[in-house]
Tab-separated table of C-alpha atoms in Angstrom:
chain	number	residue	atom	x	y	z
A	1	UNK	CA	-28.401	29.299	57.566
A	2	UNK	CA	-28.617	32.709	55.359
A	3	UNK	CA	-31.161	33.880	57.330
A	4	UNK	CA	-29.976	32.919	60.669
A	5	UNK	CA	-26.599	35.047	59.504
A	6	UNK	CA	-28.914	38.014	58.458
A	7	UNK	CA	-30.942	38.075	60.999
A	8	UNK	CA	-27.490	37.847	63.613
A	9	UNK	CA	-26.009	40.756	60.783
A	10	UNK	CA	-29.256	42.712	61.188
A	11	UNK	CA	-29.671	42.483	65.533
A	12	UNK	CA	-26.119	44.039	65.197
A	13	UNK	CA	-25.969	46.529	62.659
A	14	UNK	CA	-29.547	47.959	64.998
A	15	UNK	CA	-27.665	47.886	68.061
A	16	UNK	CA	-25.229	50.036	66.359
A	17	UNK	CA	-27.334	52.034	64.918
A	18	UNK	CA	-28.489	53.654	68.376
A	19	UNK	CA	-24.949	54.566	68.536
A	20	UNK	CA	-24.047	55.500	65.381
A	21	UNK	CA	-25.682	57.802	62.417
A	22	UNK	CA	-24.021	55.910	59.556
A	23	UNK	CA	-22.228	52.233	59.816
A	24	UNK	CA	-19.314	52.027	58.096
A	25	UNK	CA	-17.456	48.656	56.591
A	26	UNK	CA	-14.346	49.153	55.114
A	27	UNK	CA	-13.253	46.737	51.273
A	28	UNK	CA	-9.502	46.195	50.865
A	29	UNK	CA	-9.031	44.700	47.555
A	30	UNK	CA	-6.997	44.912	44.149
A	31	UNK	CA	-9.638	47.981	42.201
A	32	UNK	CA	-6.464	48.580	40.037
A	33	UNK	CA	-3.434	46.311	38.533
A	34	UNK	CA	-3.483	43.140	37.112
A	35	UNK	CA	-5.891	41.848	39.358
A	36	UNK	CA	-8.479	44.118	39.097
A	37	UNK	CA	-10.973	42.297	38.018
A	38	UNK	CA	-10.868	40.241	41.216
A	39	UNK	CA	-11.201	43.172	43.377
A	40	UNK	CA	-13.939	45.156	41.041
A	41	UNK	CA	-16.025	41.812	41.072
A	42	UNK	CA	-15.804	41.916	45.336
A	43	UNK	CA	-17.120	45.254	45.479
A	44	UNK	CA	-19.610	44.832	42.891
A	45	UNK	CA	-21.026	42.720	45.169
A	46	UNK	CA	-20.163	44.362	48.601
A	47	UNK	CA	-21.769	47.150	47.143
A	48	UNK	CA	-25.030	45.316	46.060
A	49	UNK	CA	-25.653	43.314	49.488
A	50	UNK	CA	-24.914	47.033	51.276
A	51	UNK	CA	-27.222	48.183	49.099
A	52	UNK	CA	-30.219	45.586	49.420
A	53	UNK	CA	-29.333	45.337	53.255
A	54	UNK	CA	-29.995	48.842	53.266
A	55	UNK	CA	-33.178	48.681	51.749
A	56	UNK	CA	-34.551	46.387	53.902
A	57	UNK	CA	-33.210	47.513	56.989
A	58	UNK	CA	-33.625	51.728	56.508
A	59	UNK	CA	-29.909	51.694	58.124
A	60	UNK	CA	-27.308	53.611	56.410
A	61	UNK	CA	-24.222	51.140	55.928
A	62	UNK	CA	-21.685	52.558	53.821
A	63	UNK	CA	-17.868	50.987	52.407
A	64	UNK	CA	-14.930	52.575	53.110
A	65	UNK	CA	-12.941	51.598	49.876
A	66	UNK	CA	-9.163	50.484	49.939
A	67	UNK	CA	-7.401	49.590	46.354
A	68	UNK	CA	-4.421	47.583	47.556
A	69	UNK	CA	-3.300	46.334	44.269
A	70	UNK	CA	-3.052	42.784	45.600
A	71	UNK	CA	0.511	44.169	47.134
A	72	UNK	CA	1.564	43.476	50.445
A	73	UNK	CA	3.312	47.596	50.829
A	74	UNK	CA	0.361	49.061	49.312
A	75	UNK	CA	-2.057	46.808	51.619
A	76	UNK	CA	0.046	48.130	54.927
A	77	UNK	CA	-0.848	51.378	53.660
A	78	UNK	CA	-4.595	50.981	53.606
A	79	UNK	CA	-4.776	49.296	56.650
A	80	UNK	CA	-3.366	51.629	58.832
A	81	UNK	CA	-5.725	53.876	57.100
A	82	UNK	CA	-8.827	52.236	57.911
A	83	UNK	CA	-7.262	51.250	61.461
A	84	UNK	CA	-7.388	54.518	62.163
A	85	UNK	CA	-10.289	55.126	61.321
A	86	UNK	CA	-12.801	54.868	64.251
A	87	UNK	CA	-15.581	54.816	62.492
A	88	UNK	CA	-14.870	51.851	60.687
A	89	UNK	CA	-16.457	48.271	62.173
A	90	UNK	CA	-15.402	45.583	60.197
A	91	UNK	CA	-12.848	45.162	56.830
A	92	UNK	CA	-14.151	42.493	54.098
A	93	UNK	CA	-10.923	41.764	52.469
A	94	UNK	CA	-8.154	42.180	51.846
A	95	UNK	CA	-7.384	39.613	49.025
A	96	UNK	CA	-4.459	37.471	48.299
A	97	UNK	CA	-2.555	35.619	51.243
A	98	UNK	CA	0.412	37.863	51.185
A	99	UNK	CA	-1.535	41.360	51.453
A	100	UNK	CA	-3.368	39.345	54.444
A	101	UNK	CA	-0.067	38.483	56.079
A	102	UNK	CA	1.037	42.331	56.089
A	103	UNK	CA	-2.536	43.723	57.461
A	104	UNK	CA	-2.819	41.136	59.856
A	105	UNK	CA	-0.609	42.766	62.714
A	106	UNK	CA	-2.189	46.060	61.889
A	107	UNK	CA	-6.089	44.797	62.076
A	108	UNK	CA	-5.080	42.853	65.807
A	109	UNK	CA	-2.994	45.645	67.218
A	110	UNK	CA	-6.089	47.588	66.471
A	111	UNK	CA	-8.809	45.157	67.691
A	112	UNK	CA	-10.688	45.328	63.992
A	113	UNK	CA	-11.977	42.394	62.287
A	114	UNK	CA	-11.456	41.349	58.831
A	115	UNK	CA	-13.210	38.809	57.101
A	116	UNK	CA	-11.408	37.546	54.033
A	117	UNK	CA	-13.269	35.964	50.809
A	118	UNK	CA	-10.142	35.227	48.799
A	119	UNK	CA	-6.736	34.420	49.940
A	120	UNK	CA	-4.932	31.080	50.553
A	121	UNK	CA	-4.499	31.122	53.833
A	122	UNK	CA	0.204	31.247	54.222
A	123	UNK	CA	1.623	29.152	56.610
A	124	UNK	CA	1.991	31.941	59.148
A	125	UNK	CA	-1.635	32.683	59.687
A	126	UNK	CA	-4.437	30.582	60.795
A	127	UNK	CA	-7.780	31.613	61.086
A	128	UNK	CA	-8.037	31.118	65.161
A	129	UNK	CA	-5.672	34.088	65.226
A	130	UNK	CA	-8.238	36.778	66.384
A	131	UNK	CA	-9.621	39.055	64.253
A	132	UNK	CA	-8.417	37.304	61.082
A	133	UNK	CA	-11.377	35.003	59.828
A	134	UNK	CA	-11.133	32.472	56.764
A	135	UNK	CA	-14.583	31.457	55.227
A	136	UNK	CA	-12.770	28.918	53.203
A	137	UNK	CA	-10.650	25.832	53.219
A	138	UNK	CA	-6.986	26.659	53.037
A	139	UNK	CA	-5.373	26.136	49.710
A	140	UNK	CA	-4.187	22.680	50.535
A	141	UNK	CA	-7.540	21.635	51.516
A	142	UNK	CA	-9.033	22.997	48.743
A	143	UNK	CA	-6.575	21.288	46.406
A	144	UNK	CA	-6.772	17.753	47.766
A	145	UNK	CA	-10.270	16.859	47.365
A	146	UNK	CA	-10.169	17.792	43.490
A	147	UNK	CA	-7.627	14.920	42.942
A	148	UNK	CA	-10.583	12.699	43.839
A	149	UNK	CA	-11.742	13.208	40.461
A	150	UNK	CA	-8.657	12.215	38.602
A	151	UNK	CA	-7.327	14.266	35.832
A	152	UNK	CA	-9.100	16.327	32.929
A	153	UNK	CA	-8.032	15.721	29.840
């Protein structure tokens, strides 16, 4: 399945190319406050596939960086930034349910896609509204299939 997604990653990032001198991908996440860590951890490794990927493929991806501070204003912010940014392809991020619920309207109205790795997904978003995309369980489906293994003590 990795490779399959590479190889799909790859076919599109060279049909781009043709178009484009540099590809650029855009990371909303919390690079300052208290949830730092989270954020510098995502773009630690953002940066690190970008950078293999670009080894191996001689393409030229670069991130547009966006520090939202995990706060739904500050995430608005960004995200108009990067919307209007043509350049820009795709967003990884943002983090946190509630800075997804304020970007959302701005990434659809603007036809961008935005993959996010960490939020519980709120009650007013679903992943089949386009171009918001959930890799992972919501938080109640995440939560229920722990209680399978009764409590930890």
């Amino acid at each position: 399945m990795r490779k399959i997604s590479r190889l799909l990653l790859l076919g599109l990032f060279i049909s781009m190319s043709a178009q484009a001198q540099d590809i650029k991908i855009a990371f909303m996440g919390p690079l300052t406050g208290g949830a730092a860590f989270i954020g510098q951890e995502m773009i630690g490794f953002s940066k690190a596939a970008v950078a293999i990927f670009n080894e191996e493929t001689g393409l030229n991806v670069q991130i547009v960086e966006g520090d939202t501070e995990i706060n739904p204003d500050v995430g608005r912010i960004v995200a108009e930034r990067i919307a209007a940014d043509d350049s820009v392809l795709v967003v990884i991020g943002p983090a946190g349910s509630q800075v997804c619920e304020s970007t959302q309207p701005i990434f659809e109205k603007a036809g961008l896609a935005h993959i996010t790795p960490l939020a519980p997904l709120p009650a007013s978003l679903t992943p089949a509204q386009p171009p918001f995309s959930v890799p992972f369980p919501t938080m109640p489906t995440r939560v229920k299939p722990s209680s399978a293994f009764g409590s930890v003590t």
